[in-house]
Amino acid sequence: MKEIAEKVVAGDVRTVARLIRDIDDGMPHVRDALKRLFPHTGRAYVIGITGAPGVGKSTLVDQMISHLRKNGKTVGVLAVDPTSPFSGGAILGDRVRMQRHSMDEGVFIRSLATRGHFGGLTQSTRSAIDVLDAMGKDYILVETVGVGQDEVDVVRSAHTTLIIVIPGMGDDIQAIKAGILEVGDIFVINKADRDGTDKTMSDLRLMIDMDQKKYKDGKWKPPILKTQAVFDQGVKELMDTIEEHRLYNFKTHGDLPFRKRKDRVGQELAEMVKARLIEEVIGGLVESGAFDMVVEEIVSGKLDPYTACERIVIPVLGKRP
Amino acid sequence: MVQKRRLRVMVAKPGLDGHDRGARIIARAFRDAGFEVVYTGLHQTPEQIVDAAIQEDVDLIGLSSLAGAHRYLFPRVVEILRERKAEDIMVCGGGIVPEADIPVMKKAGLKEIFTPGTTLDSIVAWVNANVKPR
């Protein structure tokens, strides 16, 4: 395990690729490697990119990589795509838009499937972020489809979160409002040559302005930018805005590394414990077939789910709560 | 939960051939078979394909060529994998490949070649029988 960690820190691509696979496949030995890697993390700047399918996230990420590389920064990319709930397979196609960077040694791109994790997507993506961080990447871009709590949680682990929309998405903006507006640090209207850009701009502005109270005392107020990612239009301005937000973060939280901020650490630890418990408790029961038996009992009406839950939880706790 | 290893497969289009309908259909069949499929898009160099395959930690690369350049492109991918000490990643190919070229391809290190008319089921069955997650 020591060897794996050393190779990751030395930037060995095959070791990094394999370790991320092992994390995703839930191999128990990764825990030790991650423990050893943790002291090497906390240096990378993590940018989350989220938005509905087809808004141009991958294309935007591709351009962002170019801009960061021009400034001499190394880049890691994690592109998350959904797993088919029916077959368990996935088509991971975000890479198509980024392939021009595949031979650049300063860039590491990895596609991840959401899989059927019991709340483990957040966990495994965070661990993958740690691996790329320990590998020495300056910037890590995490791209997810902004649906589902897990994916929102993933982008919440970022230092700067971008929410990408396109013109004419009236009702979808309502959807954003309900879930992820709160986590957006920067809003991007991509494909801004299309009709309806100004309307989308004013809709977003109205939504943000309704939270006026939140932005008092110099608090960061999410700017709204227009881009045409395919033509690299507006991407330079976006990168400048990300840099402004980075400096704002730095000013607000001092030189305290992001991962050591109390709110973040608490939240991440709680999530890690939750994922591990589910993994150990449910995982064991599924493997032995006991889980399926209990489910059968509920289905056939012999047992109610509340009693079933107690039956599972009480032996683990060793007492009646 | 302790998860089973899931097969990861790359579907790639090397060279200037601009038709990827077949490759997309294969990708879809692989997804439906429960594999994680990384698709590279069109116009890839063998070097790009190998670098992507290594970063993605795939078990198999499936190359598609309909334009007649497979005799150079397919073996080149195997060659670069060897140079990168990644020969544990298996390579197969498909598309318009004349019967006479198949032994040449296999000698160059491709594990199988699928020609027009091959059913999706038989390709998936071949993958399941021959490719084990590493």
CSV table of C-alpha atoms in Angstrom, one decimal:
chain,number,residue,atom,x,y,z
A,1,MET,CA,0.0,0.0,0.0
A,2,LYS,CA,2.9,2.3,0.8
A,3,GLU,CA,4.1,1.7,-2.7
A,4,ILE,CA,0.8,2.7,-4.3
A,5,ALA,CA,0.7,5.9,-2.3
A,6,GLU,CA,4.3,6.7,-3.3
A,7,LYS,CA,3.6,6.1,-7.0
A,8,VAL,CA,0.5,8.3,-6.9
A,9,VAL,CA,2.5,11.1,-5.3
A,10,ALA,CA,5.2,10.6,-8.0
A,11,GLY,CA,2.4,11.1,-10.6
A,12,ASP,CA,2.4,7.6,-12.0
A,13,VAL,CA,-0.6,7.6,-14.4
A,14,ARG,CA,-1.3,3.8,-14.4
A,15,THR,CA,-1.3,3.6,-10.6
A,16,VAL,CA,-3.6,6.6,-10.3
A,17,ALA,CA,-6.0,5.1,-12.9
A,18,ARG,CA,-6.0,1.7,-11.1
A,19,LEU,CA,-6.5,3.3,-7.7
A,20,ILE,CA,-9.5,5.2,-8.9
A,21,ARG,CA,-10.9,2.0,-10.3
A,22,ASP,CA,-10.4,0.2,-7.0
A,23,ILE,CA,-12.1,3.1,-5.2
A,24,ASP,CA,-15.1,2.7,-7.6
A,25,ASP,CA,-15.1,-1.0,-7.2
A,26,GLY,CA,-15.1,-0.7,-3.4
A,27,MET,CA,-11.9,-2.7,-2.9
A,28,PRO,CA,-11.2,-2.6,0.9
A,29,HIS,CA,-7.4,-2.0,0.4
A,30,VAL,CA,-8.0,1.5,-1.0
A,31,ARG,CA,-8.7,2.8,2.6
A,32,ASP,CA,-5.1,2.3,3.5
A,33,ALA,CA,-3.8,4.0,0.3
A,34,LEU,CA,-6.2,6.9,0.9
A,35,LYS,CA,-5.0,7.3,4.5
A,36,ARG,CA,-1.4,7.5,3.3
A,37,LEU,CA,-2.4,10.0,0.5
A,38,PHE,CA,-4.3,12.3,2.7
A,39,PRO,CA,-1.3,14.3,4.0
A,40,HIS,CA,-0.5,15.0,0.3
A,41,THR,CA,-3.9,16.5,-0.4
A,42,GLY,CA,-5.3,20.0,0.1
A,43,ARG,CA,-3.3,21.8,-2.5
A,44,ALA,CA,-5.5,21.5,-5.6
A,45,TYR,CA,-8.3,23.9,-6.4
A,46,VAL,CA,-11.5,22.1,-7.1
A,47,ILE,CA,-14.1,23.4,-9.5
A,48,GLY,CA,-17.5,21.8,-9.8
A,49,ILE,CA,-19.4,22.1,-13.0
A,50,THR,CA,-23.1,21.1,-13.1
A,51,GLY,CA,-26.1,21.6,-15.3
A,52,ALA,CA,-28.7,19.7,-17.2
A,53,PRO,CA,-27.7,17.3,-20.1
A,54,GLY,CA,-26.9,19.1,-23.3
A,55,VAL,CA,-26.1,22.5,-21.9
A,56,GLY,CA,-22.4,22.1,-22.9
A,57,LYS,CA,-20.6,21.2,-19.7
A,58,SER,CA,-18.1,19.0,-21.4
A,59,THR,CA,-17.3,21.5,-24.1
A,60,LEU,CA,-16.9,24.2,-21.5
A,61,VAL,CA,-14.6,22.0,-19.4
A,62,ASP,CA,-12.6,21.3,-22.6
A,63,GLN,CA,-12.0,25.1,-23.0
A,64,MET,CA,-11.3,25.6,-19.3
A,65,ILE,CA,-8.6,23.0,-19.6
A,66,SER,CA,-7.0,24.9,-22.5
A,67,HIS,CA,-7.0,28.2,-20.5
A,68,LEU,CA,-5.5,26.6,-17.4
A,69,ARG,CA,-2.8,24.8,-19.4
A,70,LYS,CA,-1.9,28.1,-21.1
A,71,ASN,CA,-1.3,29.5,-17.6
A,72,GLY,CA,1.0,26.5,-16.9
A,73,LYS,CA,-1.4,24.8,-14.5
A,74,THR,CA,-1.9,21.0,-14.4
A,75,VAL,CA,-5.5,19.8,-14.6
A,76,GLY,CA,-7.4,16.7,-13.4
A,77,VAL,CA,-10.9,16.1,-14.7
A,78,LEU,CA,-13.6,13.8,-13.3
A,79,ALA,CA,-16.6,13.5,-15.6
A,80,VAL,CA,-19.5,11.8,-14.0
A,81,ASP,CA,-22.2,10.2,-16.2
A,82,PRO,CA,-25.3,8.2,-15.1
A,83,THR,CA,-25.3,4.4,-14.8
A,84,SER,CA,-28.3,2.7,-16.5
A,85,PRO,CA,-30.5,1.5,-13.6
A,86,PHE,CA,-31.6,-1.4,-15.8
A,87,SER,CA,-28.4,-3.0,-17.0
A,88,GLY,CA,-25.9,-1.4,-14.6
A,89,GLY,CA,-23.9,-0.4,-17.6
A,90,ALA,CA,-23.1,3.2,-18.7
A,91,ILE,CA,-22.0,5.1,-21.7
A,92,LEU,CA,-19.3,7.6,-20.7
A,93,GLY,CA,-19.1,10.1,-23.5
A,94,ASP,CA,-17.9,13.4,-21.9
A,95,ARG,CA,-14.5,12.5,-23.0
A,96,VAL,CA,-15.4,13.0,-26.6
A,97,ARG,CA,-15.3,16.8,-26.2
A,98,MET,CA,-11.9,16.7,-24.4
A,99,GLN,CA,-9.9,14.2,-26.4
A,100,ARG,CA,-7.6,16.8,-27.8
A,101,HIS,CA,-6.0,17.0,-24.3
A,102,SER,CA,-5.6,13.2,-23.9
A,103,MET,CA,-1.9,13.2,-24.8
A,104,ASP,CA,-1.0,16.2,-22.7
A,105,GLU,CA,0.9,14.9,-19.7
A,106,GLY,CA,-0.4,17.8,-17.6
A,107,VAL,CA,-4.0,16.6,-17.9
A,108,PHE,CA,-5.6,13.5,-16.5
A,109,ILE,CA,-9.2,12.9,-17.5
A,110,ARG,CA,-11.3,10.2,-16.0
A,111,SER,CA,-14.9,9.2,-16.7
A,112,LEU,CA,-16.9,7.9,-13.7
A,113,ALA,CA,-20.3,6.2,-13.7
A,114,THR,CA,-22.8,6.9,-10.9
A,115,ARG,CA,-23.3,3.2,-10.4
A,116,GLY,CA,-25.7,1.9,-7.9
A,117,HIS,CA,-23.9,3.1,-4.8
A,118,PHE,CA,-25.9,3.3,-1.6
A,119,GLY,CA,-25.1,7.0,-1.3
A,120,GLY,CA,-21.5,6.2,-2.3
A,121,LEU,CA,-21.1,8.4,-5.3
A,122,THR,CA,-20.2,11.4,-3.3
A,123,GLN,CA,-17.8,9.3,-1.3
A,124,SER,CA,-16.0,7.7,-4.2
A,125,THR,CA,-15.8,10.9,-6.2
A,126,ARG,CA,-14.3,12.7,-3.2
A,127,SER,CA,-11.8,10.0,-2.8
A,128,ALA,CA,-11.0,10.3,-6.5
A,129,ILE,CA,-10.5,14.1,-6.0
A,130,ASP,CA,-8.1,13.3,-3.2
A,131,VAL,CA,-6.1,11.0,-5.5
A,132,LEU,CA,-5.8,13.6,-8.3
A,133,ASP,CA,-4.9,16.2,-5.6
A,134,ALA,CA,-2.2,14.0,-4.2
A,135,MET,CA,-1.0,13.3,-7.7
A,136,GLY,CA,-0.2,17.0,-7.9
A,137,LYS,CA,-2.8,18.4,-10.2
A,138,ASP,CA,-3.2,22.2,-9.6
A,139,TYR,CA,-6.9,22.3,-10.7
A,140,ILE,CA,-9.5,19.5,-10.5
A,141,LEU,CA,-12.7,20.0,-12.6
A,142,VAL,CA,-15.6,17.8,-11.5
A,143,GLU,CA,-18.4,17.6,-14.0
A,144,THR,CA,-21.8,16.1,-13.1
A,145,VAL,CA,-25.4,16.2,-14.4
A,146,GLY,CA,-27.1,18.3,-11.8
A,147,VAL,CA,-29.8,16.0,-10.8
A,148,GLY,CA,-30.1,14.0,-7.6
A,149,GLN,CA,-28.9,14.8,-4.2
A,150,ASP,CA,-25.7,12.8,-4.7
A,151,GLU,CA,-24.6,14.9,-7.6
A,152,VAL,CA,-25.4,18.1,-5.8
A,153,ASP,CA,-23.3,16.9,-2.9
A,154,VAL,CA,-20.4,16.1,-5.3
A,155,VAL,CA,-20.3,19.7,-6.6
A,156,ARG,CA,-20.6,21.0,-3.0
A,157,SER,CA,-17.2,19.5,-2.3
A,158,ALA,CA,-15.8,22.0,-4.8
A,159,HIS,CA,-14.2,25.4,-3.9
A,160,THR,CA,-16.0,27.0,-6.7
A,161,THR,CA,-19.3,25.7,-8.2
A,162,LEU,CA,-20.4,26.6,-11.7
A,163,ILE,CA,-24.0,26.2,-12.7
A,164,ILE,CA,-24.5,26.0,-16.4
A,165,VAL,CA,-27.8,26.8,-18.1
A,166,ILE,CA,-28.8,27.6,-21.7
A,167,PRO,CA,-31.3,30.2,-23.0
A,168,GLY,CA,-35.0,29.1,-23.1
A,169,MET,CA,-34.8,26.8,-20.1
A,170,GLY,CA,-37.5,28.6,-18.3
A,171,ASP,CA,-39.0,25.7,-16.3
A,172,ASP,CA,-35.6,24.2,-15.7
A,173,ILE,CA,-34.5,27.3,-13.9
A,174,GLN,CA,-37.4,26.6,-11.6
A,175,ALA,CA,-35.9,23.2,-11.0
A,176,ILE,CA,-32.5,24.7,-10.2
A,177,LYS,CA,-34.2,27.1,-7.8
A,178,ALA,CA,-35.5,24.2,-5.8
A,179,GLY,CA,-32.2,22.4,-5.5
A,180,ILE,CA,-29.0,23.8,-6.5
A,181,LEU,CA,-29.3,27.5,-6.7
A,182,GLU,CA,-27.9,27.7,-3.2
A,183,VAL,CA,-24.7,26.0,-4.2
A,184,GLY,CA,-23.9,28.0,-7.3
A,185,ASP,CA,-21.0,30.4,-6.9
A,186,ILE,CA,-21.0,31.4,-10.6
A,187,PHE,CA,-23.9,31.0,-13.1
A,188,VAL,CA,-23.0,30.5,-16.8
A,189,ILE,CA,-25.4,31.0,-19.7
A,190,ASN,CA,-23.9,28.9,-22.4
A,191,LYS,CA,-24.9,28.9,-26.1
A,192,ALA,CA,-25.5,32.6,-25.5
A,193,ASP,CA,-25.9,33.3,-29.2
A,194,ARG,CA,-29.4,31.8,-28.9
A,195,ASP,CA,-32.7,33.6,-28.6
A,196,GLY,CA,-33.8,34.1,-25.1
A,197,THR,CA,-30.4,34.8,-23.6
A,198,ASP,CA,-31.5,38.1,-22.1
A,199,LYS,CA,-34.6,36.6,-20.7
A,200,THR,CA,-32.6,33.8,-19.0
A,201,MET,CA,-30.2,36.5,-17.7
A,202,SER,CA,-33.0,38.5,-16.1
A,203,ASP,CA,-34.7,35.4,-14.7
A,204,LEU,CA,-31.4,34.4,-13.0
A,205,ARG,CA,-30.7,37.9,-11.8
A,206,LEU,CA,-34.1,38.1,-10.3
A,207,MET,CA,-33.6,34.8,-8.5
A,208,ILE,CA,-30.3,35.9,-7.1
A,209,ASP,CA,-31.5,39.3,-6.1
A,210,MET,CA,-34.3,37.8,-4.1
A,211,ASP,CA,-31.7,36.6,-1.8
A,212,GLN,CA,-30.3,40.1,-1.4
A,213,LYS,CA,-30.0,39.8,2.4
A,214,LYS,CA,-27.5,36.9,1.9
A,215,TYR,CA,-25.1,39.1,0.1
A,216,LYS,CA,-24.6,41.8,2.6
A,217,ASP,CA,-21.2,42.5,4.3
A,218,GLY,CA,-19.1,41.8,1.3
A,219,LYS,CA,-20.4,38.2,0.9
A,220,TRP,CA,-19.9,36.7,-2.6
A,221,LYS,CA,-22.9,37.4,-4.8
A,222,PRO,CA,-23.0,34.9,-7.7
A,223,PRO,CA,-22.2,36.6,-11.0
A,224,ILE,CA,-23.9,35.6,-14.2
A,225,LEU,CA,-21.7,35.1,-17.3
A,226,LYS,CA,-22.5,34.5,-20.9
A,227,THR,CA,-20.4,32.0,-22.9
A,228,GLN,CA,-20.3,30.2,-26.2
A,229,ALA,CA,-18.1,27.4,-25.2
A,230,VAL,CA,-17.7,25.9,-28.7
A,231,PHE,CA,-16.1,29.2,-29.9
A,232,ASP,CA,-14.2,29.8,-26.7
A,233,GLN,CA,-16.3,33.0,-26.3
A,234,GLY,CA,-16.5,34.3,-22.8
A,235,VAL,CA,-14.4,31.5,-21.3
A,236,LYS,CA,-11.5,33.9,-20.5
A,237,GLU,CA,-13.9,36.1,-18.5
A,238,LEU,CA,-15.2,33.0,-16.8
A,239,MET,CA,-11.7,32.0,-15.8
A,240,ASP,CA,-11.0,35.5,-14.4
A,241,THR,CA,-14.3,35.3,-12.4
A,242,ILE,CA,-13.2,31.9,-11.0
A,243,GLU,CA,-9.9,33.4,-10.0
A,244,GLU,CA,-11.8,36.3,-8.3
A,245,HIS,CA,-13.8,33.7,-6.4
A,246,ARG,CA,-10.7,31.8,-5.4
A,247,LEU,CA,-9.2,35.0,-4.0
A,248,TYR,CA,-12.5,35.7,-2.2
A,249,ASN,CA,-12.4,32.2,-0.6
A,250,PHE,CA,-8.8,32.8,0.4
A,251,LYS,CA,-9.6,36.2,1.9
A,252,THR,CA,-12.7,34.9,3.8
A,253,HIS,CA,-11.1,31.7,5.1
A,254,GLY,CA,-7.5,32.9,5.3
A,255,ASP,CA,-4.8,30.5,4.4
A,256,LEU,CA,-6.7,27.7,6.2
A,257,PRO,CA,-6.7,24.8,3.7
A,258,PHE,CA,-10.2,24.2,2.5
A,259,ARG,CA,-10.3,20.7,3.8
A,260,LYS,CA,-9.6,21.9,7.3
A,261,ARG,CA,-12.5,24.2,7.5
A,262,LYS,CA,-14.7,23.0,10.3
A,263,ASP,CA,-18.0,23.0,8.5
A,264,ARG,CA,-16.6,21.0,5.6
A,265,VAL,CA,-14.8,18.6,7.8
A,266,GLY,CA,-17.8,17.8,9.9
A,267,GLN,CA,-20.1,17.4,6.9
A,268,GLU,CA,-17.6,15.1,5.1
A,269,LEU,CA,-16.9,13.0,8.1
A,270,ALA,CA,-20.6,12.5,8.8
A,271,GLU,CA,-21.1,11.4,5.2
A,272,MET,CA,-18.1,9.1,5.3
A,273,VAL,CA,-19.4,7.4,8.4
A,274,LYS,CA,-22.8,7.0,6.9
A,275,ALA,CA,-21.4,5.5,3.7
A,276,ARG,CA,-19.1,3.1,5.6
A,277,LEU,CA,-22.0,2.0,7.9
A,278,ILE,CA,-24.3,1.3,5.0
A,279,GLU,CA,-21.5,-0.5,3.2
A,280,GLU,CA,-20.7,-2.7,6.2
A,281,VAL,CA,-24.3,-3.4,7.4
A,282,ILE,CA,-26.3,-3.6,4.2
A,283,GLY,CA,-23.4,-5.0,2.2
A,284,GLY,CA,-23.0,-7.9,4.6
A,285,LEU,CA,-26.7,-8.7,4.6
A,286,VAL,CA,-27.0,-8.5,0.9
A,287,GLU,CA,-24.0,-10.8,0.4
A,288,SER,CA,-25.4,-13.4,2.9
A,289,GLY,CA,-28.8,-13.2,1.3
A,290,ALA,CA,-30.4,-12.1,4.5
A,291,PHE,CA,-31.4,-8.7,3.1
A,292,ASP,CA,-33.3,-10.3,0.3
A,293,MET,CA,-35.1,-12.6,2.8
A,294,VAL,CA,-36.3,-9.6,4.8
A,295,VAL,CA,-37.4,-7.8,1.7
A,296,GLU,CA,-39.4,-10.9,0.7
A,297,GLU,CA,-41.1,-11.0,4.1
A,298,ILE,CA,-42.1,-7.3,3.7
A,299,VAL,CA,-43.4,-8.0,0.1
A,300,SER,CA,-45.4,-11.0,1.3
A,301,GLY,CA,-47.0,-9.0,4.1
A,302,LYS,CA,-45.4,-11.0,6.9
A,303,LEU,CA,-43.4,-8.1,8.2
A,304,ASP,CA,-43.7,-4.3,8.2
A,305,PRO,CA,-40.7,-2.2,7.1
A,306,TYR,CA,-40.4,-0.5,10.5
A,307,THR,CA,-39.9,-3.7,12.3
A,308,ALA,CA,-37.5,-4.9,9.6
A,309,CYS,CA,-35.4,-1.8,10.0
A,310,GLU,CA,-35.2,-2.3,13.8
A,311,ARG,CA,-34.2,-5.9,13.2
A,312,ILE,CA,-31.3,-4.8,11.1
A,313,VAL,CA,-30.2,-1.8,13.2
A,314,ILE,CA,-30.6,-3.1,16.8
A,315,PRO,CA,-28.0,-5.9,16.6
A,316,VAL,CA,-25.5,-3.5,15.1
A,317,LEU,CA,-26.0,-1.0,17.9
A,318,GLY,CA,-26.1,-3.7,20.5
A,319,LYS,CA,-29.0,-2.1,22.3
A,320,ARG,CA,-32.5,-0.9,21.8
A,321,PRO,CA,-32.2,2.9,21.0
B,1,MET,CA,-21.0,-2.2,-0.2
B,2,VAL,CA,-18.3,-4.4,-1.6
B,3,GLN,CA,-18.9,-4.2,-5.3
B,4,LYS,CA,-18.0,-6.6,-7.9
B,5,ARG,CA,-15.4,-5.5,-10.5
B,6,ARG,CA,-17.3,-4.0,-13.4
B,7,LEU,CA,-15.9,-4.4,-16.9
B,8,ARG,CA,-14.7,-1.2,-18.4
B,9,VAL,CA,-14.5,-1.0,-22.2
B,10,MET,CA,-13.3,1.7,-24.6
B,11,VAL,CA,-14.9,2.1,-28.0
B,12,ALA,CA,-12.7,4.1,-30.3
B,13,LYS,CA,-12.6,5.3,-33.8
B,14,PRO,CA,-9.0,5.6,-35.1
B,15,GLY,CA,-8.1,7.5,-38.2
B,16,LEU,CA,-10.1,9.7,-40.6
B,17,ASP,CA,-13.1,7.5,-41.0
B,18,GLY,CA,-16.1,9.6,-40.3
B,19,HIS,CA,-18.8,7.0,-39.7
B,20,ASP,CA,-19.5,6.1,-36.1
B,21,ARG,CA,-23.0,4.7,-36.2
B,22,GLY,CA,-21.7,1.2,-35.8
B,23,ALA,CA,-19.4,2.2,-33.0
B,24,ARG,CA,-22.3,3.9,-31.2
B,25,ILE,CA,-24.5,0.8,-31.6
B,26,ILE,CA,-21.8,-1.3,-30.2
B,27,ALA,CA,-21.4,1.1,-27.3
B,28,ARG,CA,-25.1,0.9,-26.6
B,29,ALA,CA,-25.0,-2.9,-26.7
B,30,PHE,CA,-22.1,-3.0,-24.2
B,31,ARG,CA,-24.0,-0.6,-21.9
B,32,ASP,CA,-27.0,-2.9,-22.0
B,33,ALA,CA,-24.7,-5.8,-21.2
B,34,GLY,CA,-23.7,-4.0,-18.0
B,35,PHE,CA,-20.3,-2.7,-19.0
B,36,GLU,CA,-19.0,0.8,-18.5
B,37,VAL,CA,-18.3,2.1,-21.9
B,38,VAL,CA,-16.0,5.0,-22.6
B,39,TYR,CA,-16.5,6.4,-26.1
B,40,THR,CA,-13.7,8.5,-27.6
B,41,GLY,CA,-15.5,10.1,-30.6
B,42,LEU,CA,-14.2,10.3,-34.1
B,43,HIS,CA,-10.8,10.9,-35.7
B,44,GLN,CA,-8.5,9.6,-32.9
B,45,THR,CA,-4.8,8.9,-33.3
B,46,PRO,CA,-3.6,5.5,-31.9
B,47,GLU,CA,-1.6,7.5,-29.4
B,48,GLN,CA,-4.7,9.4,-28.2
B,49,ILE,CA,-6.6,6.1,-27.9
B,50,VAL,CA,-3.9,4.5,-25.8
B,51,ASP,CA,-3.5,7.4,-23.5
B,52,ALA,CA,-7.2,7.6,-22.9
B,53,ALA,CA,-7.4,3.9,-22.3
B,54,ILE,CA,-4.7,4.0,-19.7
B,55,GLN,CA,-6.3,7.0,-17.9
B,56,GLU,CA,-9.7,5.3,-18.0
B,57,ASP,CA,-8.2,1.9,-16.8
B,58,VAL,CA,-10.2,-0.1,-19.3
B,59,ASP,CA,-10.0,-3.8,-19.7
B,60,LEU,CA,-10.7,-3.8,-23.5
B,61,ILE,CA,-10.3,-1.4,-26.4
B,62,GLY,CA,-12.8,-2.0,-29.3
B,63,LEU,CA,-11.5,-0.3,-32.5
B,64,SER,CA,-13.9,0.5,-35.3
B,65,SER,CA,-12.8,1.1,-38.8
B,66,LEU,CA,-14.9,1.3,-42.0
B,67,ALA,CA,-12.4,3.2,-44.2
B,68,GLY,CA,-9.8,0.7,-45.0
B,69,ALA,CA,-6.9,2.0,-42.8
B,70,HIS,CA,-7.2,-0.8,-40.2
B,71,ARG,CA,-4.0,-2.5,-41.5
B,72,TYR,CA,-2.0,0.3,-40.1
B,73,LEU,CA,-4.2,1.7,-37.3
B,74,PHE,CA,-5.2,-1.5,-35.5
B,75,PRO,CA,-1.7,-3.0,-35.0
B,76,ARG,CA,-0.3,0.5,-34.2
B,77,VAL,CA,-2.6,0.6,-31.1
B,78,VAL,CA,-1.3,-2.7,-29.9
B,79,GLU,CA,2.2,-1.6,-30.5
B,80,ILE,CA,1.8,1.6,-28.5
B,81,LEU,CA,0.2,-0.3,-25.6
B,82,ARG,CA,3.3,-2.5,-25.5
B,83,GLU,CA,5.6,0.5,-25.5
B,84,ARG,CA,3.6,1.9,-22.6
B,85,LYS,CA,3.8,-1.5,-20.8
B,86,ALA,CA,0.0,-1.6,-20.9
B,87,GLU,CA,-0.3,-4.8,-22.9
B,88,ASP,CA,-2.6,-6.2,-20.3
B,89,ILE,CA,-5.3,-4.1,-22.0
B,90,MET,CA,-6.9,-6.3,-24.6
B,91,VAL,CA,-7.7,-5.0,-28.1
B,92,CYS,CA,-10.3,-6.2,-30.6
B,93,GLY,CA,-11.5,-4.6,-33.8
B,94,GLY,CA,-14.5,-4.5,-36.1
B,95,GLY,CA,-15.8,-3.0,-39.3
B,96,ILE,CA,-15.0,-3.4,-43.0
B,97,VAL,CA,-12.0,-5.8,-42.7
B,98,PRO,CA,-11.4,-8.3,-45.6
B,99,GLU,CA,-11.2,-11.9,-44.6
B,100,ALA,CA,-7.6,-12.1,-45.8
B,101,ASP,CA,-6.6,-9.3,-43.3
B,102,ILE,CA,-7.9,-11.1,-40.2
B,103,PRO,CA,-4.9,-13.5,-39.7
B,104,VAL,CA,-2.6,-10.5,-40.2
B,105,MET,CA,-4.5,-8.5,-37.5
B,106,LYS,CA,-4.5,-11.5,-35.1
B,107,LYS,CA,-0.8,-12.0,-35.6
B,108,ALA,CA,-0.3,-8.3,-34.8
B,109,GLY,CA,-1.9,-8.9,-31.4
B,110,LEU,CA,-5.6,-8.2,-31.9
B,111,LYS,CA,-7.6,-10.8,-30.0
B,112,GLU,CA,-10.6,-10.8,-32.4
B,113,ILE,CA,-12.0,-9.1,-35.5
B,114,PHE,CA,-15.7,-8.7,-36.0
B,115,THR,CA,-16.9,-8.3,-39.6
B,116,PRO,CA,-20.2,-7.0,-41.0
B,117,GLY,CA,-23.1,-9.3,-40.1
B,118,THR,CA,-21.8,-10.3,-36.7
B,119,THR,CA,-24.7,-10.0,-34.2
B,120,LEU,CA,-24.5,-7.8,-31.2
B,121,ASP,CA,-25.3,-10.7,-28.9
B,122,SER,CA,-22.3,-12.7,-30.2
B,123,ILE,CA,-19.9,-9.8,-29.7
B,124,VAL,CA,-21.2,-9.3,-26.1
B,125,ALA,CA,-20.9,-13.1,-25.6
B,126,TRP,CA,-17.3,-13.0,-26.9
B,127,VAL,CA,-16.4,-10.2,-24.5
B,128,ASN,CA,-18.0,-12.0,-21.5
B,129,ALA,CA,-16.1,-15.2,-22.4
B,130,ASN,CA,-12.7,-13.6,-23.1
B,131,VAL,CA,-12.3,-10.4,-21.2
B,132,LYS,CA,-12.1,-10.5,-17.4
B,133,PRO,CA,-11.8,-7.4,-15.4
B,134,ARG,CA,-8.2,-7.1,-14.4
